[in-house]
């Protein structure tokens, strides 16, 4: 067999991997001293690198030197302790080691048969996680449902949408079709989400062939919670017009200000029309680890068809990792299953195993469960809870500092570890404050439009963020211009 040392020499890998791990550890130790946001002008990164790919191998040292010289200045440092913009992409040592092991093993778990441990560990850790979050038994793999890891919340809602489409249209791709054919026309389907719902629902409707224009945007209250009466009215009007309400997307923790939809009431309305109820708890879901925060986060989950959140946001699992549970895996598998001859095997045909290729858009899949497993095992649920509680407490303190300063006001009450606020002087001064603070590079916040006005978002949750960094953010914001 030809031997290619650079590609697959265990001794060389051992040496170089150590150097890369050292480089990462040095990065974590020094990231706080860098400006949070990249200062690079468009095109600068590319201008610093060769136009053509190398013909001959280069040493690792040369690559690491370019990482220092070009790549780091071209990054916004999501792991910087002063990163408060968007939602966090919190990472951790154990999770990164899980990612490394996944790459090192290099297995592809599209079928149970292509690596049984890849499938069975995923099923197990999602059962563990379901229990830790206090999600209902209907999502357990021992019943009709179960969990799957997707790359992102956007993929999670897309899978829920195609499963719901399949269910609503009488499984047109199933071999046994109803006789006579009474299936609703897919062109009559309508989905519902609030005006504060993440754009992934609209995008998913486009990808699923239902059409972005088939999304009804339901109004919310001032804290971005969907109005269930308005939802009921919209669905009834569509039924009268001969349309078929098939999907309701509820949000637990809206992107702008962390609003929480009244899922139990939405479940009542969705249930009347037999519409699929999906709960998107992308960011806030992690807080359900804490029993005292859980109540509103999992309320109504016992009547949801699917429920998903991102351990890669606020649960110390490095990007990407979205956990999606379905109450009935039948429609999902019906929608996404393919049976090409070259993938046929006895285990799949026995029906006794899960083949996760039928629970996602791509065929192939990597061993993502390892990083979730290692995070849960090496950090432990109690430490994950402790960190979330700390972040929520700091957000409360920050909101208290704001409330005591007459120049500022809260735009909505703090939601878990997210604070949404503005200057009383209005949008112009608020925008100028954001620009000024972000330009200094010590902290980074992001803007949002909430209730028709500009708000600044302080989202606490970074792995390296401490209370001092939250206090520093307040120092930067409250300093006179
Ligand atoms: N849903 C909500 C509520 C979000 O806040 C986000 C992103 O922040 C998403 C979905 C999309 O997440 P992803 O990047 O995993 O697709």
GROMACS .gro file of C-alpha atoms and ligand atoms in nm:
model
  497
    1UNK     CA    1   0.000   0.000   0.000
    2UNK     CA    2   0.147   0.344  -0.085
    3UNK     CA    3   0.243   0.539   0.224
    4UNK     CA    4   0.190   0.915   0.239
    5UNK     CA    5   0.358   1.046   0.552
    6UNK     CA    6   0.196   1.391   0.557
    7UNK     CA    7  -0.153   1.250   0.524
    8UNK     CA    8  -0.140   0.954   0.756
    9UNK     CA    9   0.172   0.910   0.964
   10UNK     CA   10   0.076   0.843   1.327
   11UNK     CA   11   0.404   0.972   1.469
   12UNK     CA   12   0.396   1.291   1.268
   13UNK     CA   13   0.030   1.339   1.359
   14UNK     CA   14   0.110   1.296   1.730
   15UNK     CA   15   0.376   1.568   1.710
   16UNK     CA   16   0.177   1.813   1.502
   17UNK     CA   17  -0.147   1.760   1.692
   18UNK     CA   18   0.034   1.852   2.015
   19UNK     CA   19   0.157   2.172   1.851
   20UNK     CA   20  -0.195   2.258   1.732
   21UNK     CA   21  -0.346   2.188   2.074
   22UNK     CA   22  -0.080   2.412   2.230
   23UNK     CA   23  -0.164   2.680   1.976
   24UNK     CA   24  -0.535   2.659   2.069
   25UNK     CA   25  -0.459   2.672   2.442
   26UNK     CA   26  -0.242   2.981   2.385
   27UNK     CA   27  -0.524   3.137   2.184
   28UNK     CA   28  -0.771   3.090   2.470
   29UNK     CA   29  -0.521   3.235   2.717
   30UNK     CA   30  -0.466   3.545   2.507
   31UNK     CA   31  -0.796   3.605   2.326
   32UNK     CA   32  -0.915   3.859   2.586
   33UNK     CA   33  -0.635   4.096   2.479
   34UNK     CA   34  -0.758   4.107   2.118
   35UNK     CA   35  -1.031   4.336   1.983
   36UNK     CA   36  -1.354   4.131   1.982
   37UNK     CA   37  -1.445   4.221   1.624
   38UNK     CA   38  -1.214   4.185   1.329
   39UNK     CA   39  -1.069   4.516   1.212
   40UNK     CA   40  -0.996   4.376   0.863
   41UNK     CA   41  -1.117   4.561   0.555
   42UNK     CA   42  -1.299   4.359   0.287
   43UNK     CA   43  -1.045   4.164   0.078
   44UNK     CA   44  -0.756   4.211   0.324
   45UNK     CA   45  -0.738   3.844   0.430
   46UNK     CA   46  -0.728   3.721   0.073
   47UNK     CA   47  -0.470   3.982  -0.026
   48UNK     CA   48  -0.234   3.839   0.238
   49UNK     CA   49  -0.240   3.483   0.103
   50UNK     CA   50  -0.107   3.323  -0.217
   51UNK     CA   51  -0.336   3.330  -0.519
   52UNK     CA   52  -0.266   2.967  -0.611
   53UNK     CA   53  -0.261   2.644  -0.410
   54UNK     CA   54   0.085   2.504  -0.323
   55UNK     CA   55   0.229   2.225  -0.536
   56UNK     CA   56   0.469   2.106  -0.264
   57UNK     CA   57   0.403   2.042   0.105
   58UNK     CA   58   0.464   2.318   0.357
   59UNK     CA   59   0.553   2.263   0.725
   60UNK     CA   60   0.294   2.308   0.999
   61UNK     CA   61   0.502   2.599   1.135
   62UNK     CA   62   0.438   2.795   0.816
   63UNK     CA   63   0.064   2.737   0.845
   64UNK     CA   64   0.056   2.836   1.213
   65UNK     CA   65   0.253   3.150   1.129
   66UNK     CA   66  -0.015   3.246   0.877
   67UNK     CA   67  -0.285   3.173   1.132
   68UNK     CA   68  -0.120   3.426   1.362
   69UNK     CA   69  -0.042   3.679   1.091
   70UNK     CA   70  -0.357   3.670   0.875
   71UNK     CA   71  -0.634   3.451   1.011
   72UNK     CA   72  -0.653   3.578   1.369
   73UNK     CA   73  -0.672   3.946   1.266
   74UNK     CA   74  -0.945   3.841   1.024
   75UNK     CA   75  -1.163   3.689   1.296
   76UNK     CA   76  -1.437   3.815   1.519
   77UNK     CA   77  -1.356   3.631   1.838
   78UNK     CA   78  -1.669   3.447   1.941
   79UNK     CA   79  -1.486   3.299   2.240
   80UNK     CA   80  -1.373   3.644   2.362
   81UNK     CA   81  -1.502   3.708   2.715
   82UNK     CA   82  -1.645   4.041   2.592
   83UNK     CA   83  -1.853   3.878   2.315
   84UNK     CA   84  -2.215   3.962   2.399
   85UNK     CA   85  -2.353   3.994   2.046
   86UNK     CA   86  -2.597   3.751   1.880
   87UNK     CA   87  -2.631   3.438   2.096
   88UNK     CA   88  -2.315   3.271   2.227
   89UNK     CA   89  -2.142   2.987   2.044
   90UNK     CA   90  -2.004   2.850   2.368
   91UNK     CA   91  -1.739   2.584   2.341
   92UNK     CA   92  -1.537   2.378   2.588
   93UNK     CA   93  -1.229   2.157   2.607
   94UNK     CA   94  -1.422   1.828   2.636
   95UNK     CA   95  -1.645   1.916   2.343
   96UNK     CA   96  -1.349   2.005   2.122
   97UNK     CA   97  -1.183   1.678   2.218
   98UNK     CA   98  -1.502   1.500   2.114
   99UNK     CA   99  -1.488   1.683   1.780
  100UNK     CA  100  -1.124   1.579   1.740
  101UNK     CA  101  -1.207   1.217   1.820
  102UNK     CA  102  -1.489   1.228   1.567
  103UNK     CA  103  -1.248   1.347   1.299
  104UNK     CA  104  -0.981   1.104   1.415
  105UNK     CA  105  -1.211   0.805   1.394
  106UNK     CA  106  -1.338   0.931   1.060
  107UNK     CA  107  -1.648   0.714   1.057
  108UNK     CA  108  -1.963   0.793   0.864
  109UNK     CA  109  -2.282   0.697   1.044
  110UNK     CA  110  -2.547   0.725   0.776
  111UNK     CA  111  -2.683   0.381   0.868
  112UNK     CA  112  -2.674   0.185   1.192
  113UNK     CA  113  -2.482  -0.078   0.997
  114UNK     CA  114  -2.210   0.168   0.887
  115UNK     CA  115  -2.105   0.218   1.253
  116UNK     CA  116  -2.347   0.092   1.520
  117UNK     CA  117  -2.183   0.293   1.800
  118UNK     CA  118  -2.229   0.617   1.606
  119UNK     CA  119  -2.607   0.564   1.598
  120UNK     CA  120  -2.654   0.408   1.939
  121UNK     CA  121  -2.448   0.670   2.124
  122UNK     CA  122  -2.650   0.946   1.955
  123UNK     CA  123  -2.979   0.785   2.057
  124UNK     CA  124  -2.851   0.741   2.411
  125UNK     CA  125  -2.718   1.094   2.464
  126UNK     CA  126  -3.037   1.246   2.326
  127UNK     CA  127  -3.235   1.032   2.571
  128UNK     CA  128  -3.004   1.155   2.850
  129UNK     CA  129  -3.048   1.514   2.736
  130UNK     CA  130  -3.426   1.482   2.706
  131UNK     CA  131  -3.438   1.367   3.066
  132UNK     CA  132  -3.203   1.643   3.185
  133UNK     CA  133  -3.420   1.909   3.019
  134UNK     CA  134  -3.741   1.763   3.162
  135UNK     CA  135  -3.891   1.705   2.818
  136UNK     CA  136  -4.187   1.466   2.806
  137UNK     CA  137  -4.157   1.090   2.758
  138UNK     CA  138  -4.318   1.115   2.414
  139UNK     CA  139  -3.978   1.222   2.280
  140UNK     CA  140  -3.798   0.917   2.424
  141UNK     CA  141  -3.648   0.673   2.178
  142UNK     CA  142  -3.817   0.385   2.363
  143UNK     CA  143  -4.154   0.500   2.222
  144UNK     CA  144  -4.269   0.621   1.880
  145UNK     CA  145  -4.043   0.927   1.886
  146UNK     CA  146  -3.680   1.000   1.957
  147UNK     CA  147  -3.399   1.246   1.912
  148UNK     CA  148  -3.148   1.320   1.640
  149UNK     CA  149  -2.855   1.559   1.608
  150UNK     CA  150  -2.878   1.804   1.319
  151UNK     CA  151  -2.621   2.062   1.221
  152UNK     CA  152  -2.843   2.360   1.303
  153UNK     CA  153  -3.185   2.478   1.416
  154UNK     CA  154  -3.253   2.573   1.053
  155UNK     CA  155  -3.211   2.210   0.947
  156UNK     CA  156  -3.422   2.102   1.243
  157UNK     CA  157  -3.718   2.315   1.138
  158UNK     CA  158  -3.675   2.210   0.773
  159UNK     CA  159  -3.700   1.842   0.876
  160UNK     CA  160  -4.008   1.920   1.086
  161UNK     CA  161  -4.162   2.105   0.791
  162UNK     CA  162  -4.117   1.819   0.545
  163UNK     CA  163  -4.247   1.567   0.801
  164UNK     CA  164  -4.551   1.789   0.861
  165UNK     CA  165  -4.605   1.832   0.486
  166UNK     CA  166  -4.596   1.458   0.445
  167UNK     CA  167  -4.843   1.400   0.726
  168UNK     CA  168  -5.080   1.672   0.604
  169UNK     CA  169  -5.083   1.551   0.247
  170UNK     CA  170  -5.147   1.186   0.331
  171UNK     CA  171  -4.795   1.058   0.275
  172UNK     CA  172  -4.779   1.091  -0.104
  173UNK     CA  173  -4.440   0.921  -0.105
  174UNK     CA  174  -4.564   0.613   0.081
  175UNK     CA  175  -4.615   0.298  -0.120
  176UNK     CA  176  -4.969   0.244   0.018
  177UNK     CA  177  -5.184   0.537  -0.091
  178UNK     CA  178  -5.538   0.603   0.034
  179UNK     CA  179  -5.815   0.482  -0.199
  180UNK     CA  180  -5.994   0.686  -0.318
  181UNK     CA  181  -5.728   0.956  -0.318
  182UNK     CA  182  -5.851   1.223  -0.075
  183UNK     CA  183  -5.518   1.379  -0.004
  184UNK     CA  184  -5.507   1.759   0.032
  185UNK     CA  185  -5.329   1.948  -0.241
  186UNK     CA  186  -4.979   2.052  -0.118
  187UNK     CA  187  -5.043   2.390  -0.280
  188UNK     CA  188  -5.315   2.455  -0.018
  189UNK     CA  189  -5.080   2.423   0.282
  190UNK     CA  190  -5.028   2.720   0.513
  191UNK     CA  191  -4.781   2.763   0.802
  192UNK     CA  192  -4.796   3.003   1.097
  193UNK     CA  193  -4.528   3.173   1.301
  194UNK     CA  194  -4.505   3.502   1.484
  195UNK     CA  195  -4.356   3.823   1.353
  196UNK     CA  196  -4.062   3.753   1.588
  197UNK     CA  197  -3.997   3.399   1.462
  198UNK     CA  198  -3.650   3.324   1.327
  199UNK     CA  199  -3.611   3.355   0.949
  200UNK     CA  200  -3.526   2.981   0.925
  201UNK     CA  201  -3.899   2.896   0.915
  202UNK     CA  202  -3.959   3.111   0.610
  203UNK     CA  203  -3.645   2.974   0.446
  204UNK     CA  204  -3.751   2.616   0.525
  205UNK     CA  205  -4.089   2.672   0.363
  206UNK     CA  206  -3.913   2.785   0.049
  207UNK     CA  207  -3.680   2.485   0.048
  208UNK     CA  208  -3.966   2.242   0.120
  209UNK     CA  209  -4.142   2.366  -0.192
  210UNK     CA  210  -4.439   2.503  -0.001
  211UNK     CA  211  -4.343   2.862  -0.064
  212UNK     CA  212  -4.221   3.144   0.154
  213UNK     CA  213  -4.547   3.327   0.081
  214UNK     CA  214  -4.733   3.046   0.262
  215UNK     CA  215  -4.616   3.175   0.599
  216UNK     CA  216  -4.868   3.376   0.800
  217UNK     CA  217  -4.696   3.611   1.039
  218UNK     CA  218  -4.898   3.632   1.361
  219UNK     CA  219  -4.860   3.943   1.580
  220UNK     CA  220  -4.700   3.931   1.924
  221UNK     CA  221  -4.729   4.123   2.247
  222UNK     CA  222  -4.462   4.374   2.350
  223UNK     CA  223  -4.239   4.093   2.484
  224UNK     CA  224  -4.255   3.908   2.149
  225UNK     CA  225  -4.493   3.630   2.261
  226UNK     CA  226  -4.730   3.513   1.986
  227UNK     CA  227  -5.097   3.608   2.028
  228UNK     CA  228  -5.294   3.277   2.035
  229UNK     CA  229  -5.624   3.451   1.955
  230UNK     CA  230  -5.474   3.605   1.642
  231UNK     CA  231  -5.338   3.262   1.549
  232UNK     CA  232  -5.684   3.105   1.586
  233UNK     CA  233  -5.842   3.380   1.376
  234UNK     CA  234  -5.585   3.342   1.098
  235UNK     CA  235  -5.621   2.964   1.086
  236UNK     CA  236  -6.001   2.980   1.076
  237UNK     CA  237  -5.992   3.236   0.796
  238UNK     CA  238  -5.762   3.010   0.594
  239UNK     CA  239  -5.988   2.709   0.644
  240UNK     CA  240  -6.286   2.916   0.523
  241UNK     CA  241  -6.079   3.007   0.216
  242UNK     CA  242  -6.023   2.637   0.139
  243UNK     CA  243  -5.664   2.628   0.260
  244UNK     CA  244  -5.504   2.370   0.492
  245UNK     CA  245  -5.324   2.493   0.806
  246UNK     CA  246  -5.048   2.238   0.854
  247UNK     CA  247  -4.768   2.384   1.065
  248UNK     CA  248  -4.730   2.613   1.365
  249UNK     CA  249  -4.380   2.724   1.466
  250UNK     CA  250  -4.364   2.830   1.830
  251UNK     CA  251  -4.054   3.000   1.966
  252UNK     CA  252  -3.915   2.965   2.316
  253UNK     CA  253  -3.661   3.248   2.329
  254UNK     CA  254  -3.698   3.477   2.029
  255UNK     CA  255  -3.379   3.592   1.863
  256UNK     CA  256  -3.426   3.963   1.927
  257UNK     CA  257  -3.530   3.970   2.292
  258UNK     CA  258  -3.585   3.616   2.419
  259UNK     CA  259  -3.967   3.625   2.407
  260UNK     CA  260  -4.147   3.301   2.491
  261UNK     CA  261  -4.459   3.197   2.303
  262UNK     CA  262  -4.752   3.061   2.508
  263UNK     CA  263  -4.698   2.708   2.376
  264UNK     CA  264  -4.990   2.543   2.565
  265UNK     CA  265  -5.239   2.788   2.412
  266UNK     CA  266  -5.079   2.753   2.069
  267UNK     CA  267  -5.108   2.375   2.109
  268UNK     CA  268  -5.483   2.414   2.169
  269UNK     CA  269  -5.522   2.610   1.848
  270UNK     CA  270  -5.290   2.392   1.639
  271UNK     CA  271  -5.462   2.080   1.773
  272UNK     CA  272  -5.803   2.198   1.648
  273UNK     CA  273  -5.662   2.193   1.293
  274UNK     CA  274  -5.439   1.889   1.341
  275UNK     CA  275  -5.144   2.112   1.245
  276UNK     CA  276  -4.789   2.007   1.334
  277UNK     CA  277  -4.656   2.203   1.633
  278UNK     CA  278  -4.281   2.265   1.627
  279UNK     CA  279  -4.105   2.438   1.917
  280UNK     CA  280  -3.786   2.626   1.839
  281UNK     CA  281  -3.595   2.672   2.164
  282UNK     CA  282  -3.260   2.721   1.984
  283UNK     CA  283  -3.099   2.939   2.250
  284UNK     CA  284  -3.326   2.929   2.556
  285UNK     CA  285  -3.369   2.550   2.560
  286UNK     CA  286  -3.038   2.498   2.743
  287UNK     CA  287  -3.180   2.678   3.048
  288UNK     CA  288  -3.432   2.395   3.090
  289UNK     CA  289  -3.141   2.205   3.250
  290UNK     CA  290  -3.224   2.412   3.561
  291UNK     CA  291  -3.551   2.292   3.717
  292UNK     CA  292  -3.635   2.640   3.852
  293UNK     CA  293  -3.611   2.794   3.501
  294UNK     CA  294  -3.769   2.504   3.315
  295UNK     CA  295  -4.143   2.564   3.361
  296UNK     CA  296  -4.216   2.816   3.084
  297UNK     CA  297  -3.949   2.667   2.858
  298UNK     CA  298  -4.099   2.320   2.831
  299UNK     CA  299  -4.466   2.412   2.889
  300UNK     CA  300  -4.676   2.257   2.614
  301UNK     CA  301  -4.394   2.030   2.497
  302UNK     CA  302  -4.617   1.736   2.586
  303UNK     CA  303  -4.836   1.839   2.291
  304UNK     CA  304  -4.560   1.938   2.046
  305UNK     CA  305  -4.477   1.722   1.747
  306UNK     CA  306  -4.115   1.837   1.748
  307UNK     CA  307  -3.892   2.034   1.984
  308UNK     CA  308  -3.539   2.149   1.917
  309UNK     CA  309  -3.255   2.346   2.074
  310UNK     CA  310  -2.888   2.416   2.009
  311UNK     CA  311  -2.641   2.274   2.260
  312UNK     CA  312  -2.393   2.472   2.047
  313UNK     CA  313  -2.535   2.800   2.174
  314UNK     CA  314  -2.539   2.790   2.554
  315UNK     CA  315  -2.442   2.439   2.660
  316UNK     CA  316  -2.065   2.431   2.602
  317UNK     CA  317  -2.083   2.211   2.292
  318UNK     CA  318  -1.886   2.356   2.004
  319UNK     CA  319  -2.066   2.447   1.683
  320UNK     CA  320  -2.242   2.259   1.523
  321UNK     CA  321  -2.493   2.064   1.727
  322UNK     CA  322  -2.871   2.097   1.717
  323UNK     CA  323  -3.081   1.849   1.915
  324UNK     CA  324  -3.420   1.773   1.759
  325UNK     CA  325  -3.684   1.546   1.911
  326UNK     CA  326  -3.997   1.420   1.740
  327UNK     CA  327  -4.297   1.262   1.909
  328UNK     CA  328  -4.357   1.030   1.614
  329UNK     CA  329  -4.064   0.943   1.391
  330UNK     CA  330  -4.296   0.793   1.127
  331UNK     CA  331  -4.367   1.109   0.923
  332UNK     CA  332  -4.002   1.218   0.935
  333UNK     CA  333  -3.877   0.884   0.809
  334UNK     CA  334  -4.156   0.868   0.548
  335UNK     CA  335  -4.051   1.210   0.421
  336UNK     CA  336  -3.676   1.157   0.413
  337UNK     CA  337  -3.620   0.786   0.358
  338UNK     CA  338  -3.461   0.650   0.043
  339UNK     CA  339  -3.376   0.284  -0.015
  340UNK     CA  340  -3.110   0.258  -0.287
  341UNK     CA  341  -2.987  -0.091  -0.350
  342UNK     CA  342  -2.628  -0.012  -0.259
  343UNK     CA  343  -2.730   0.075   0.101
  344UNK     CA  344  -2.942  -0.231   0.164
  345UNK     CA  345  -2.843  -0.437   0.466
  346UNK     CA  346  -2.998  -0.689   0.700
  347UNK     CA  347  -3.011  -0.461   1.005
  348UNK     CA  348  -3.209  -0.190   0.822
  349UNK     CA  349  -3.444  -0.446   0.676
  350UNK     CA  350  -3.507  -0.601   1.016
  351UNK     CA  351  -3.662  -0.270   1.130
  352UNK     CA  352  -3.484  -0.315   1.463
  353UNK     CA  353  -3.237  -0.026   1.424
  354UNK     CA  354  -3.241   0.348   1.366
  355UNK     CA  355  -3.090   0.468   1.040
  356UNK     CA  356  -3.032   0.838   1.099
  357UNK     CA  357  -2.990   0.910   0.726
  358UNK     CA  358  -3.374   0.897   0.727
  359UNK     CA  359  -3.395   1.173   0.992
  360UNK     CA  360  -3.198   1.445   0.811
  361UNK     CA  361  -3.139   1.603   0.469
  362UNK     CA  362  -2.789   1.468   0.385
  363UNK     CA  363  -2.714   1.101   0.354
  364UNK     CA  364  -2.378   1.103   0.531
  365UNK     CA  365  -2.324   1.210   0.888
  366UNK     CA  366  -2.032   1.243   1.122
  367UNK     CA  367  -2.003   1.124   1.480
  368UNK     CA  368  -2.138   1.441   1.645
  369UNK     CA  369  -2.271   1.253   1.948
  370UNK     CA  370  -1.913   1.220   2.077
  371UNK     CA  371  -1.883   1.588   2.161
  372UNK     CA  372  -2.219   1.594   2.337
  373UNK     CA  373  -2.131   1.276   2.527
  374UNK     CA  374  -1.792   1.410   2.631
  375UNK     CA  375  -1.937   1.744   2.738
  376UNK     CA  376  -2.200   1.572   2.952
  377UNK     CA  377  -1.953   1.323   3.098
  378UNK     CA  378  -1.654   1.549   3.160
  379UNK     CA  379  -1.836   1.868   3.262
  380UNK     CA  380  -2.148   1.716   3.411
  381UNK     CA  381  -2.502   1.847   3.437
  382UNK     CA  382  -2.446   2.022   3.770
  383UNK     CA  383  -2.167   2.243   3.632
  384UNK     CA  384  -2.372   2.322   3.320
  385UNK     CA  385  -2.657   2.431   3.547
  386UNK     CA  386  -2.425   2.634   3.769
  387UNK     CA  387  -2.296   2.829   3.471
  388UNK     CA  388  -2.644   2.900   3.332
  389UNK     CA  389  -2.764   3.019   3.675
  390UNK     CA  390  -2.463   3.247   3.700
  391UNK     CA  391  -2.532   3.398   3.356
  392UNK     CA  392  -2.897   3.458   3.445
  393UNK     CA  393  -2.791   3.623   3.772
  394UNK     CA  394  -2.542   3.851   3.596
  395UNK     CA  395  -2.808   3.952   3.343
  396UNK     CA  396  -3.030   4.049   3.638
  397UNK     CA  397  -2.748   4.257   3.787
  398UNK     CA  398  -2.682   4.428   3.454
  399UNK     CA  399  -3.053   4.507   3.420
  400UNK     CA  400  -3.042   4.655   3.772
  401UNK     CA  401  -2.752   4.888   3.678
  402UNK     CA  402  -2.946   4.999   3.371
  403UNK     CA  403  -3.264   5.061   3.565
  404UNK     CA  404  -3.075   5.284   3.807
  405UNK     CA  405  -2.941   5.506   3.527
  406UNK     CA  406  -3.200   5.755   3.399
  407UNK     CA  407  -3.040   5.766   3.051
  408UNK     CA  408  -3.126   5.401   2.984
  409UNK     CA  409  -3.435   5.186   2.978
  410UNK     CA  410  -3.510   4.819   2.936
  411UNK     CA  411  -3.696   4.758   2.610
  412UNK     CA  412  -3.828   4.426   2.741
  413UNK     CA  413  -3.776   4.258   3.078
  414UNK     CA  414  -3.454   4.051   3.079
  415UNK     CA  415  -3.510   3.701   2.944
  416UNK     CA  416  -3.278   3.448   3.111
  417UNK     CA  417  -2.929   3.582   3.027
  418UNK     CA  418  -3.038   3.825   2.754
  419UNK     CA  419  -3.089   4.195   2.824
  420UNK     CA  420  -3.250   4.420   2.563
  421UNK     CA  421  -3.220   4.791   2.629
  422UNK     CA  422  -3.193   5.137   2.472
  423UNK     CA  423  -3.114   5.497   2.546
  424UNK     CA  424  -3.425   5.696   2.631
  425UNK     CA  425  -3.297   5.961   2.388
  426UNK     CA  426  -3.407   5.738   2.096
  427UNK     CA  427  -3.278   5.532   1.805
  428UNK     CA  428  -3.012   5.775   1.678
  429UNK     CA  429  -2.823   5.805   2.008
  430UNK     CA  430  -2.870   5.431   2.074
  431UNK     CA  431  -2.713   5.345   1.736
  432UNK     CA  432  -2.426   5.587   1.802
  433UNK     CA  433  -2.363   5.427   2.141
  434UNK     CA  434  -2.349   5.080   1.986
  435UNK     CA  435  -2.102   5.194   1.721
  436UNK     CA  436  -1.884   5.369   1.978
  437UNK     CA  437  -1.872   5.076   2.219
  438UNK     CA  438  -1.818   4.810   1.951
  439UNK     CA  439  -1.544   5.017   1.784
  440UNK     CA  440  -1.341   5.018   2.106
  441UNK     CA  441  -1.306   4.641   2.081
  442UNK     CA  442  -1.336   4.546   2.449
  443UNK     CA  443  -1.695   4.423   2.418
  444UNK     CA  444  -1.931   4.344   2.132
  445UNK     CA  445  -2.309   4.385   2.140
  446UNK     CA  446  -2.563   4.346   1.860
  447UNK     CA  447  -2.869   4.549   1.759
  448UNK     CA  448  -3.230   4.437   1.717
  449UNK     CA  449  -3.562   4.597   1.637
  450UNK     CA  450  -3.807   4.532   1.916
  451UNK     CA  451  -4.156   4.686   1.929
  452UNK     CA  452  -4.062   4.922   1.645
  453UNK     CA  453  -3.751   5.066   1.807
  454UNK     CA  454  -3.379   5.003   1.806
  455UNK     CA  455  -3.259   4.798   2.099
  456UNK     CA  456  -2.915   4.677   2.204
  457UNK     CA  457  -2.875   4.313   2.302
  458UNK     CA  458  -2.638   4.192   2.570
  459UNK     CA  459  -2.639   3.812   2.548
  460UNK     CA  460  -2.436   3.651   2.827
  461UNK     CA  461  -2.320   3.293   2.784
  462UNK     CA  462  -1.964   3.277   2.654
  463UNK     CA  463  -1.744   3.010   2.811
  464UNK     CA  464  -1.474   3.259   2.912
  465UNK     CA  465  -1.711   3.539   3.016
  466UNK     CA  466  -1.702   3.630   3.384
  467UNK     CA  467  -1.896   3.877   3.597
  468UNK     CA  468  -1.608   4.127   3.552
  469UNK     CA  469  -1.666   4.123   3.177
  470UNK     CA  470  -2.035   4.200   3.229
  471UNK     CA  471  -1.937   4.485   3.461
  472UNK     CA  472  -1.685   4.605   3.199
  473UNK     CA  473  -1.961   4.608   2.938
  474UNK     CA  474  -2.170   4.828   3.166
  475UNK     CA  475  -1.864   5.049   3.223
  476UNK     CA  476  -1.819   5.095   2.848
  477UNK     CA  477  -2.188   5.164   2.788
  478UNK     CA  478  -2.241   5.402   3.077
  479UNK     CA  479  -1.926   5.607   3.024
  480UNK     CA  480  -2.016   5.957   2.894
  481UNK     CA  481  -1.957   5.992   2.517
  482LIG     N1  482  -3.403   2.992   1.599
  482LIG     C1  483  -3.371   3.090   1.685
  482LIG     C2  484  -3.471   3.134   1.787
  482LIG     C3  485  -3.244   3.150   1.680
  482LIG     O1  486  -3.213   3.249   1.762
  482LIG     C4  487  -3.153   3.106   1.582
  482LIG     C5  488  -3.018   3.166   1.573
  482LIG     O2  489  -2.975   3.241   1.655
  482LIG     C6  490  -3.192   3.004   1.495
  482LIG     C7  491  -3.317   2.950   1.505
  482LIG     C8  492  -3.101   2.954   1.385
  482LIG     O3  493  -3.001   2.879   1.439
  482LIG     P1  494  -2.901   2.794   1.345
  482LIG     O4  495  -2.787   2.885   1.316
  482LIG     O5  496  -2.864   2.679   1.434
  482LIG     O6  497  -2.975   2.752   1.225
   0.00000   0.00000   0.00000
